[in-house]
Tab-separated table of C-alpha atoms in Angstrom:
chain	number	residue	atom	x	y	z
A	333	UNK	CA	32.244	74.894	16.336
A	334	UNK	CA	30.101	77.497	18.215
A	335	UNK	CA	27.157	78.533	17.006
A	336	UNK	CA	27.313	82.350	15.158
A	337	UNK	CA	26.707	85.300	17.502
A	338	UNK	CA	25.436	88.872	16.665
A	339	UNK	CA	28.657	90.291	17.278
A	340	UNK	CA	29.767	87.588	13.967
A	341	UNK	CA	27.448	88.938	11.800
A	342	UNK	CA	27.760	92.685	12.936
A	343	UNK	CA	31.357	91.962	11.082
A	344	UNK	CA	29.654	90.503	7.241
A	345	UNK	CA	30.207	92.856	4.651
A	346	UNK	CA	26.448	93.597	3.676
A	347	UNK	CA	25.701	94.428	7.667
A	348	UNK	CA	28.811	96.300	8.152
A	349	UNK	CA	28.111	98.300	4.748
A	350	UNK	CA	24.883	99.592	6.354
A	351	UNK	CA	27.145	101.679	8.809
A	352	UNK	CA	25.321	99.703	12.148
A	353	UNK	CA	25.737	101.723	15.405
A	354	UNK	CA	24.949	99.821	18.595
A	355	UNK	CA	22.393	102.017	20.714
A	356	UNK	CA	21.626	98.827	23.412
A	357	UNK	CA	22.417	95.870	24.604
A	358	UNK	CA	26.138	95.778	24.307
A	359	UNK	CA	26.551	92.980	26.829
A	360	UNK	CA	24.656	90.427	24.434
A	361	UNK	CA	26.737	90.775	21.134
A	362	UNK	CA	28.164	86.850	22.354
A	363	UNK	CA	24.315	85.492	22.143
A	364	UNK	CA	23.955	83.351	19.113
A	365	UNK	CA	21.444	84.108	16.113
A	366	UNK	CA	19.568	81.301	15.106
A	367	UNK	CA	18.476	83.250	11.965
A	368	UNK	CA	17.791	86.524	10.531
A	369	UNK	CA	14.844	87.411	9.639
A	370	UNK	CA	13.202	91.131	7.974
A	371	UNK	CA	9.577	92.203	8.784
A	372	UNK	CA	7.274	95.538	9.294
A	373	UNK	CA	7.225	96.314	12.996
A	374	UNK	CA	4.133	94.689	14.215
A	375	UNK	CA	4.435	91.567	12.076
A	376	UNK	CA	7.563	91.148	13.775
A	377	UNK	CA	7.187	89.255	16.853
A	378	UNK	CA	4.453	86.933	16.102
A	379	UNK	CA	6.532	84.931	13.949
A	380	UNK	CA	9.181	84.106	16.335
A	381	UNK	CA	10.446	81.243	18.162
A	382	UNK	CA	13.698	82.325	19.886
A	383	UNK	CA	17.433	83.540	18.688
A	384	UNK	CA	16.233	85.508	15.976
A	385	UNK	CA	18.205	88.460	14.486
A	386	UNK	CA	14.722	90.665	13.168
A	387	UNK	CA	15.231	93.390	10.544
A	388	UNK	CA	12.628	96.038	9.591
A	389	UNK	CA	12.687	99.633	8.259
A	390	UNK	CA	11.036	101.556	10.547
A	391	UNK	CA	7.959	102.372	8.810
A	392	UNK	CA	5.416	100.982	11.684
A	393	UNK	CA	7.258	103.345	14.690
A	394	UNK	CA	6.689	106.245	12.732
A	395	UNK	CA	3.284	106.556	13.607
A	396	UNK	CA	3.045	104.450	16.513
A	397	UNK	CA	2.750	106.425	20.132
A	398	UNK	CA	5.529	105.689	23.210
A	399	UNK	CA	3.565	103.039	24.594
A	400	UNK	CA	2.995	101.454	21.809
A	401	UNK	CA	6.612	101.276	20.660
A	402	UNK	CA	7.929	100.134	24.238
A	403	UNK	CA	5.217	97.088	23.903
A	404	UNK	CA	6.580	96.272	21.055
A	405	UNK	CA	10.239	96.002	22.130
A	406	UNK	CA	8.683	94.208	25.049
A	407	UNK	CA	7.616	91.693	23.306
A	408	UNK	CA	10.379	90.934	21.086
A	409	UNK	CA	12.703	90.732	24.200
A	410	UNK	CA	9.959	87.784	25.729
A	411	UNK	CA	9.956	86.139	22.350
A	412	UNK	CA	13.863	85.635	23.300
A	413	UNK	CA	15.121	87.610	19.911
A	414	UNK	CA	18.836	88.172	19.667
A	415	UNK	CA	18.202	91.369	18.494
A	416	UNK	CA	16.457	94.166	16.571
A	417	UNK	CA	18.073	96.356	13.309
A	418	UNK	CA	15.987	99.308	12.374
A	419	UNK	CA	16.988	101.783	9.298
A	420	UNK	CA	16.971	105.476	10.294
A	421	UNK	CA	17.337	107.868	7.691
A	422	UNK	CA	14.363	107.385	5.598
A	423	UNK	CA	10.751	106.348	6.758
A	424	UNK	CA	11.901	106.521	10.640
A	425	UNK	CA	14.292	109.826	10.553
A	426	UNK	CA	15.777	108.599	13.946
A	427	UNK	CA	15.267	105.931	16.821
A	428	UNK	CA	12.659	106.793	19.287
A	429	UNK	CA	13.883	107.474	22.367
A	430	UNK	CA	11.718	105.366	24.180
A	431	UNK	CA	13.351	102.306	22.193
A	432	UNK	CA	15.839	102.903	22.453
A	433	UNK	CA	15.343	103.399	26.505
A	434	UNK	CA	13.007	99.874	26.573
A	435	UNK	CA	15.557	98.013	24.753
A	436	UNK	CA	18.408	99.098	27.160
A	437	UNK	CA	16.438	98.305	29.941
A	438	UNK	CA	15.941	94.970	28.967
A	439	UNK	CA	19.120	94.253	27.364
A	440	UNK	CA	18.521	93.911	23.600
A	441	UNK	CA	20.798	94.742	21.360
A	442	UNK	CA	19.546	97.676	19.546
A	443	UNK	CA	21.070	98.324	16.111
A	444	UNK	CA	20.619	101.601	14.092
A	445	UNK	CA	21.235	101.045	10.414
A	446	UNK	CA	22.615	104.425	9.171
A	447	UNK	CA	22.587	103.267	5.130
A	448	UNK	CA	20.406	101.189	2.944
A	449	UNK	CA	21.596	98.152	2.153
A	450	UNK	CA	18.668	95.509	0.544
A	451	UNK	CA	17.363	93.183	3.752
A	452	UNK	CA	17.741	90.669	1.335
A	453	UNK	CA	21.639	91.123	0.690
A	454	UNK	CA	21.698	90.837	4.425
A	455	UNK	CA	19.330	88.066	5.203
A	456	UNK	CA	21.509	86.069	2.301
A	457	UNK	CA	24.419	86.527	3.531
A	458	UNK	CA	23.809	85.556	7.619
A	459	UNK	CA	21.582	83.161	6.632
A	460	UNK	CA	23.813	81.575	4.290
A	461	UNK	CA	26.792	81.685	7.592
A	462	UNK	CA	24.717	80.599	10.106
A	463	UNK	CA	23.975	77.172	8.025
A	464	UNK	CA	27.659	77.040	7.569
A	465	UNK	CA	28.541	77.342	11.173
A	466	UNK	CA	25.916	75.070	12.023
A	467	UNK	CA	26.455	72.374	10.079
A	468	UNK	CA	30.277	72.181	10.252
A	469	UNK	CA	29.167	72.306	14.257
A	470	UNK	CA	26.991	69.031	13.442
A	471	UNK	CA	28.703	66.892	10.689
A	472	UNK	CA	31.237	65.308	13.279
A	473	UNK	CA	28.461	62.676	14.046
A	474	UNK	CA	27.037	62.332	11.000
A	475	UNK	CA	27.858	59.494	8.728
A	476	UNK	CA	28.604	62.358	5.561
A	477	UNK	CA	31.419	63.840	7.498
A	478	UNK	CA	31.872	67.237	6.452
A	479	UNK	CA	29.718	67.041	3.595
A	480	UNK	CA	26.828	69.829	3.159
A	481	UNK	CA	25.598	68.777	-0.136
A	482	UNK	CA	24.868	65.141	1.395
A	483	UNK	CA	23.747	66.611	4.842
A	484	UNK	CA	21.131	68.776	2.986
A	485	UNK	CA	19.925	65.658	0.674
A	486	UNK	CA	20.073	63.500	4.061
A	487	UNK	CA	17.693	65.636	5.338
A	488	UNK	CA	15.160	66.339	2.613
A	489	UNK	CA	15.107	62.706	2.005
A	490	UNK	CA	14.897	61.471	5.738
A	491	UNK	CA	11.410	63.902	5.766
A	492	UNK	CA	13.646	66.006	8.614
A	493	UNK	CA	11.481	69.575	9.609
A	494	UNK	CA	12.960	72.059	7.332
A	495	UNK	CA	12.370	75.731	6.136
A	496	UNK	CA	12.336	77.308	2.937
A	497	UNK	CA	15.325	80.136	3.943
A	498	UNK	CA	17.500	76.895	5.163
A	499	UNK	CA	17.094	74.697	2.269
A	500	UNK	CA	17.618	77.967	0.002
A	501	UNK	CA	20.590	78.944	1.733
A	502	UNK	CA	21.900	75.107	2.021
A	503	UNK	CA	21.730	75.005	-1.305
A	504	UNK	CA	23.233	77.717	-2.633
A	505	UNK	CA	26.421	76.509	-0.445
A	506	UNK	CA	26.518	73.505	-2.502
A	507	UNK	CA	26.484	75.923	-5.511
A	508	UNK	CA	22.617	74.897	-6.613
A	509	UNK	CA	20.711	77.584	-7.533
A	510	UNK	CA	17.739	76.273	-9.428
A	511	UNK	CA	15.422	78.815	-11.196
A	512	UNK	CA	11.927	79.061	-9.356
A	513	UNK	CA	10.581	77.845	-12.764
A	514	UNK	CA	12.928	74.866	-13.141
A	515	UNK	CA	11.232	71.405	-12.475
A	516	UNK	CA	13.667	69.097	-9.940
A	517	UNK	CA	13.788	65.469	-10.699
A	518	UNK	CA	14.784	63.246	-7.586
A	519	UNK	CA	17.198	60.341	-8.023
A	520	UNK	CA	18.135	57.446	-6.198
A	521	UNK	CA	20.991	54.696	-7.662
A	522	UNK	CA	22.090	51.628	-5.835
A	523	UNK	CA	24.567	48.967	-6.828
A	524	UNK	CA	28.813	48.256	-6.908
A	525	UNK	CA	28.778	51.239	-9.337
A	526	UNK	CA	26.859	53.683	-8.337
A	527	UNK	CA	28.817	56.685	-7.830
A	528	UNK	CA	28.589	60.222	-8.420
A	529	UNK	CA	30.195	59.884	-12.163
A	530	UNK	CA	26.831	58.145	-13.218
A	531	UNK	CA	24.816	61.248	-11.845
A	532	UNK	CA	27.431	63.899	-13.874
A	533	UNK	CA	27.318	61.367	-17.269
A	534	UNK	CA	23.689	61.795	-16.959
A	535	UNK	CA	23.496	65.139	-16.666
A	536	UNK	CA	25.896	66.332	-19.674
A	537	UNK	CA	23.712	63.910	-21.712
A	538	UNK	CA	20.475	66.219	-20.724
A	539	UNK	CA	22.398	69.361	-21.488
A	540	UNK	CA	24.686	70.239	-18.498
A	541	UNK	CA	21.399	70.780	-16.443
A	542	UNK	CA	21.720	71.904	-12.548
A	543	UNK	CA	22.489	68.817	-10.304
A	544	UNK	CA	22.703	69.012	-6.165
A	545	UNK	CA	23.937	64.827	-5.951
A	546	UNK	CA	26.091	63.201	-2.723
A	547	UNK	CA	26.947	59.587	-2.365
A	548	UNK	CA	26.308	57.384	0.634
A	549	UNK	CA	27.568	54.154	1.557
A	550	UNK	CA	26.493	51.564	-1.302
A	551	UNK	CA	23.421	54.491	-2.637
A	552	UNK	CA	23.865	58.005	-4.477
A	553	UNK	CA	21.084	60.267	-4.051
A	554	UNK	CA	20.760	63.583	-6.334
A	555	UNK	CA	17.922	66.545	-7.622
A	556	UNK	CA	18.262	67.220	-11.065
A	557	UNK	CA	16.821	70.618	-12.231
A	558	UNK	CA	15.479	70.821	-15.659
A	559	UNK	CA	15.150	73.930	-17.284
A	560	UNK	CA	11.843	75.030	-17.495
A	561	UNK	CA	11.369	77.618	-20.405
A	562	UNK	CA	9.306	76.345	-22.726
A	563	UNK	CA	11.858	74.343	-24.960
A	564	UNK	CA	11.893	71.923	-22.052
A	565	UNK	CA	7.962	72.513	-21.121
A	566	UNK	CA	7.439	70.262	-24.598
A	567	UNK	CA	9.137	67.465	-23.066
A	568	UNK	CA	8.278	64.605	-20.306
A	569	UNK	CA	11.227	65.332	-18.165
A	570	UNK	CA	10.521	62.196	-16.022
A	571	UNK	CA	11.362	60.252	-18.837
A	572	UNK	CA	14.168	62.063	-20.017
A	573	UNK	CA	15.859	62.181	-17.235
A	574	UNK	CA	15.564	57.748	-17.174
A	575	UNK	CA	16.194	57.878	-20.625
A	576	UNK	CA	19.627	59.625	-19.796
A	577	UNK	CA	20.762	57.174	-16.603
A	578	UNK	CA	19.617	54.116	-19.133
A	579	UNK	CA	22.412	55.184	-21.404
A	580	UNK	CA	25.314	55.538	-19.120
A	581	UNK	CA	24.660	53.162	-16.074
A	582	UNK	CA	26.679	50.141	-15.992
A	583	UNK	CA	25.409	46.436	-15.647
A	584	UNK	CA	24.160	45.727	-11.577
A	585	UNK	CA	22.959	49.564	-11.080
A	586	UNK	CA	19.352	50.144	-10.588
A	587	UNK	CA	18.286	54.030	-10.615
A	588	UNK	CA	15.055	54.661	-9.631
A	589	UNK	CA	13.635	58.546	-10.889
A	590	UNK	CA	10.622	60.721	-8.808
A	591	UNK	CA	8.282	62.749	-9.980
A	592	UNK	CA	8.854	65.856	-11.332
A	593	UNK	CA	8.588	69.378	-8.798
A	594	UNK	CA	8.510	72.922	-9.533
A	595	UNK	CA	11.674	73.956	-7.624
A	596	UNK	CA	9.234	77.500	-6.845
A	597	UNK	CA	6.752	75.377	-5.150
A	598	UNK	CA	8.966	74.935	-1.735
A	599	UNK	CA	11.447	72.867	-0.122
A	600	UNK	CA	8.328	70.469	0.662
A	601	UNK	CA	8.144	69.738	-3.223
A	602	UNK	CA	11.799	69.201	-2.950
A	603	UNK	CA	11.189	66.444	-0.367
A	604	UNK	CA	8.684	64.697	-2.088
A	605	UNK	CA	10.500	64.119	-5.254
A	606	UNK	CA	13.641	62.734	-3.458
A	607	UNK	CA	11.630	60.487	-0.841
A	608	UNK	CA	9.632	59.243	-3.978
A	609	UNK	CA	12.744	58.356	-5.679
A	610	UNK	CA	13.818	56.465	-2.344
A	611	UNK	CA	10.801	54.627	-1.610
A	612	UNK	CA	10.732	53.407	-5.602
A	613	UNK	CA	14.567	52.445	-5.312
A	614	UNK	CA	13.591	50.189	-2.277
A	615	UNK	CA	10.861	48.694	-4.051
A	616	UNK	CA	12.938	48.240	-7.022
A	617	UNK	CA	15.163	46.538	-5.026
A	618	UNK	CA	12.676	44.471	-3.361
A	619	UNK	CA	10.013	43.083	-5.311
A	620	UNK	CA	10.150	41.067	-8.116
A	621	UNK	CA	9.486	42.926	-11.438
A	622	UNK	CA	5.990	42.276	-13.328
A	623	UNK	CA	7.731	41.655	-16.804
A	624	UNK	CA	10.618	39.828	-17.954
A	625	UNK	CA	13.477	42.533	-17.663
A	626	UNK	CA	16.445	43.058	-20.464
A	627	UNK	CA	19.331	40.785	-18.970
A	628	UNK	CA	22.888	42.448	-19.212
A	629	UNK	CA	22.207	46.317	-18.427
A	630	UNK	CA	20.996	48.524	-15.653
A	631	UNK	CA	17.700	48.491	-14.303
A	632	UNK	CA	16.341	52.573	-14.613
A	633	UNK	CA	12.350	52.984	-13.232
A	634	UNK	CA	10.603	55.955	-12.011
A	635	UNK	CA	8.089	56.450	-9.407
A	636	UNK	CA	4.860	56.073	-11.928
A	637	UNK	CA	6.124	52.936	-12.639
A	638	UNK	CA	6.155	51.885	-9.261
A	639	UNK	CA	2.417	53.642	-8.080
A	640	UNK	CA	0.779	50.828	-7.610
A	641	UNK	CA	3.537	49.298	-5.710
A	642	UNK	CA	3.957	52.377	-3.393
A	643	UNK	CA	0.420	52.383	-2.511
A	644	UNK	CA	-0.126	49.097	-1.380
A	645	UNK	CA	2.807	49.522	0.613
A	646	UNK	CA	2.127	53.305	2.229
A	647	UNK	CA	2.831	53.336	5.979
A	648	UNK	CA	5.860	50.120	5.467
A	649	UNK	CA	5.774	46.753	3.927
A	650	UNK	CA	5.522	44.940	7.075
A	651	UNK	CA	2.665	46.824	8.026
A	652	UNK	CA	0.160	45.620	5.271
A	653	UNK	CA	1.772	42.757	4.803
A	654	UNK	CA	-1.768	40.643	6.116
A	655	UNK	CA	-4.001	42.908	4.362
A	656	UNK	CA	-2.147	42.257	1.309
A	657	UNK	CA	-1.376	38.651	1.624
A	658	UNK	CA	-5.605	38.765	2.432
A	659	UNK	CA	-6.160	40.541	-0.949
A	660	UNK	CA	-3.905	38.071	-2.734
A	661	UNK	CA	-5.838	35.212	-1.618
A	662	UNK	CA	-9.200	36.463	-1.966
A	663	UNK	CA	-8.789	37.533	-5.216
A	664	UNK	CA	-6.556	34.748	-6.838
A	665	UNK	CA	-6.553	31.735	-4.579
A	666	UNK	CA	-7.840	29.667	-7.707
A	667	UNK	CA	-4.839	30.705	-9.455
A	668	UNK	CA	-2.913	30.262	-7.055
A	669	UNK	CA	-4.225	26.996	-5.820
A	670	UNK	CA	-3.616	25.698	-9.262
A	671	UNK	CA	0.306	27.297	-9.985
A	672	UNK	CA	0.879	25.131	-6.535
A	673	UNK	CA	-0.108	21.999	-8.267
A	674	UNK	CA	0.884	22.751	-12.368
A	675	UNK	CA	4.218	24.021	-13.436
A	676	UNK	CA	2.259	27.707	-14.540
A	677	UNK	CA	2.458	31.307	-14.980
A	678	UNK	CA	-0.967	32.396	-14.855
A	679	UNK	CA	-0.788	35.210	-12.068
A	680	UNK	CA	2.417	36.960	-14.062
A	681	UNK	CA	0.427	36.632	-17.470
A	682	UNK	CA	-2.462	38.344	-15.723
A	683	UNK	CA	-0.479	41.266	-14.571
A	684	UNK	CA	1.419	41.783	-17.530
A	685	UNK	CA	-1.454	41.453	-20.036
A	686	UNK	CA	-3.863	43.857	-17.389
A	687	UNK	CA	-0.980	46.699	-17.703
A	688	UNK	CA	-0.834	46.577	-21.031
A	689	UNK	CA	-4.392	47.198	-22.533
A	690	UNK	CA	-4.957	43.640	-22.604
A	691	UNK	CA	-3.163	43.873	-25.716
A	692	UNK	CA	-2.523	39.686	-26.564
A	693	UNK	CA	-0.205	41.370	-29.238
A	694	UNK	CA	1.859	43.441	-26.436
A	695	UNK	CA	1.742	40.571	-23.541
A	696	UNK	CA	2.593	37.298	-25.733
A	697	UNK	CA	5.475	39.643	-26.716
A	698	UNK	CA	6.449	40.683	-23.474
A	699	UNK	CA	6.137	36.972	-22.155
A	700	UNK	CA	8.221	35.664	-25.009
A	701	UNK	CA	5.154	32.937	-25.644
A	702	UNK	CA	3.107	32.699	-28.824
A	703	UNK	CA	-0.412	34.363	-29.514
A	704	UNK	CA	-2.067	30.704	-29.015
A	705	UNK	CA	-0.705	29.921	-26.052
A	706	UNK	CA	-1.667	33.572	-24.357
A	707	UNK	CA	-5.232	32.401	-25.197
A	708	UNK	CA	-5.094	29.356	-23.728
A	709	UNK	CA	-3.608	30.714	-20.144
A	710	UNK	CA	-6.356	33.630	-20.533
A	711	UNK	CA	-8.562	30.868	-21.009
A	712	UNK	CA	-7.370	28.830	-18.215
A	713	UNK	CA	-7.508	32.168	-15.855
A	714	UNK	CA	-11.301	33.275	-16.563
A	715	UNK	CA	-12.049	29.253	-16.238
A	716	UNK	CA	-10.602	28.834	-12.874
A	717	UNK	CA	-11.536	32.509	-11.256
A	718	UNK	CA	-15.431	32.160	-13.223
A	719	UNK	CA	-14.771	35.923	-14.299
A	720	UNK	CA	-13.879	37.549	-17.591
A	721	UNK	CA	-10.460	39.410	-17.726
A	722	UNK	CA	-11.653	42.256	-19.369
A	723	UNK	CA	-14.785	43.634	-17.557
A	724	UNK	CA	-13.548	46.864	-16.859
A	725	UNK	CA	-15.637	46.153	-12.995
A	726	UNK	CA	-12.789	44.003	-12.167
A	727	UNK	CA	-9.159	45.508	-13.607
A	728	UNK	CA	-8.595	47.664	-10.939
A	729	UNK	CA	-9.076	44.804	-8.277
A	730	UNK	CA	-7.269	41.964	-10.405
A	731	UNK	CA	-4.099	44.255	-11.141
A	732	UNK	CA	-3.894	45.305	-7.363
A	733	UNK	CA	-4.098	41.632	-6.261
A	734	UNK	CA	-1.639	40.769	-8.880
A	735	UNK	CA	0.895	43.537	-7.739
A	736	UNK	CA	0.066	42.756	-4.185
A	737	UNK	CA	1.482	39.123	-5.067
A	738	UNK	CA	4.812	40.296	-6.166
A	739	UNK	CA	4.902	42.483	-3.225
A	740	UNK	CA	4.263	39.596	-0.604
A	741	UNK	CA	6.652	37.162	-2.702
A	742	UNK	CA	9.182	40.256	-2.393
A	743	UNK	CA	8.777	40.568	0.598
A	744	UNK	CA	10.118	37.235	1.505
A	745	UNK	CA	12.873	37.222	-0.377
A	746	UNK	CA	14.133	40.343	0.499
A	747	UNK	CA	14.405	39.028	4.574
A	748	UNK	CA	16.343	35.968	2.878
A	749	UNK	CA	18.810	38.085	1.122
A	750	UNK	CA	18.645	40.792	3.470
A	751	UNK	CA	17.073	43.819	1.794
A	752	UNK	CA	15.956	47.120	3.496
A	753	UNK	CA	12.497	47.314	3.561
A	754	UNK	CA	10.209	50.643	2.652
A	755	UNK	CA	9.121	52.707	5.038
């Protein structure tokens, strides 16, 4: 489908409401707008890249001399803008001759807006067609068809150069309008079952909260925005929201949760919480868990769960996958010198009982062993690496080189059975 043209959005409602009259450039109403955008006068050009449709209300010609005003049209024509819309009528009583003269000599369509109608209204409403027109243009090639809700997910997930005005006005097509106060939640489900009816369950559990969710060939990705008035500032929505997928996934889904965003803070924000969600869902996938998981029901994580994991692994599995392996070995070669030669679990007993306060009360539980024999693998641990457990000197190294073993045993596995990898 061809890409919208100035003459297309001379015909919206808001634009034609503002009574336009075309003083120049009538030859160029076929040239396509790329986007509309509203400035003062001198701001104007600086910010533009080609194809743009710029609005402003006059106020910086009113004062501005002839030469002044013909540089200025100069330069938006050179910066390759489809056009320029000035309101008469108010702070600019009518268009300067020489303008109007400058724009006709170069060919820019020149557009006098007789009534005031709010830029934004405007802006909104082209905006909102041109991402329309240019993604039913697009979607032919594109594995989501037709789909704008999963082309804008796609996107903010794949990391793809964005805008705030797009995603905004990508968004509201699919109907999501999240307050700037709201805090988005990104989601990522894999498995037989996950579908788009896992996403909705979960969100009439939380309340009926806002949800922007598309499914993709074997994954479902999806925002969830959480209120954020200050009934819902009391809670940790990270948690709620797994707490909410635990109860109405089905057996052989995993759902991995990101961080929370405040939907005000930019599409950027919006990015991060999705990719997070991604990355987690990959790991989740990937490497083998620290603890000994429920057997039966979905597996639901989250992004802090996974920290560790996503750090050792920033820049792609494969990529650190010597560094690690060199970590591993410098740190627990003992241990695992020994779990090569006795039937053992030392290295998961270390992980588990490091994450958990070295509580012997949490891990025995957690490794379904009694209290006396934790103590006697803690013993055999500090006996064969000559440290103790608990100098607070060594956690941080002996739970990364722990992790970092799951990791490298993952990552083994997963090129047996044929996993993605993290990028």
């Amino acid at each position: 489908m061809p890409a919208l043209t100035l003459r297309d959005i001379l015909a919206l409602d808001p634009v034609r409401g503002t009574e336009p009259e075309l003083l120049a450039g009538e030859g160029a109403l076929d040239r396509p707008v790329r986007w509309v955008h509203s400035s003062e006068v001198y701001e104007g050009a600086n910010f533009l890249d080609g194809g743009e449709l710029l609005l402003t209300n006059g106020f910086g010609l009113t004062d501005a001399d002839e030469a002044t005003r013909r540089q200025y049209v100069r330069e938006l024509a050179a910066r390759g803008a489809a056009g320029l819309a000035v309101e008469v009528g108010r702070s600019l009583v009518r268009m300067p001759e020489e303008v109007v003269d400058e724009a006709r000599r170069l060919g820019l369509p020149l557009l006098a807006l007789h009534r005031v109608v709010p830029f934004v209204r405007i802006t909104e409403a082209a905006n909102r067609a041109i991402v329309a027109r240019g993604l039913s243009g697009r979607s032919a090639g594109r594995l989501w068809g037709g789909d704008h809700t999963a082309a804008l997910l796609a996107d903010l997930a794949d990391g793809q150069p964005l805008n705030q005005p797009e995603v905004e006005a990508r968004a509201a097509l699919a109907g999501f309008h999240p307050g700037s106060a709201a805090r988005l939640v990104g989601v990522s489900a894999h498995g037989a079952r996950a579908d788009l009816g896992v996403v909705d369950r979960a969100a009439r559990s939380l309340g009926g909260v806002a949800v922007l969710r598309a499914a993709f060939p074997g994954d479902v990705l999806a925002l969830v925005a959480m209120s954020g008035d200050a009934g819902a500032g009391a809670r940790d929505v990270v948690r709620a929201v797994q707490e909410a997928f635990r109860a109405v996934a089905e057996a052989g889904v995993t759902v991995a949760v990101g961080h929370a965003v405040v939907a005000g803070g930019g599409w950027l924000r919006w990015s991060e919480t999705l990719r997070a969600a991604r990355t987690t869902l990959e790991l989740a996938l990937t490497v083998p868990s620290a603890e000994p998981g429920l057997s039966g029901g979905p597996v639901v994580t989250s992004s802090r769960a996974f920290t560790l994991e996503r750090e050792l692994t920033r820049g792609g599995v494969d990529a650190n996958r010597d560094r690690l392996a060199r970590l591993v070995q410098h740190t627990l070669g003992p241990l695992l010198a020994w779990e090569a030669a006795h039937p053992s679990d030392l290295v998961r007993t270390l992980e588990v009982h490091l994450r958990h306060g070295c509580s012997p009360t949490r891990t025995a539980a957690l490794l379904h062993i009694g209290r006396q024999s934790l103590y006697q693998r803690l013993e055999r641990i500090e006996t064969l690496l000559g440290l103790e457990i608990d100098d607070p000197d060594l956690l941080g190294e002996l739970l990364a080189a722990a992790c970092a073993h799951r990791v490298v045993r993952g990552m083994g596995e997963a090129s047996v059975r044929g996993l993605r990898t993290v990028a």
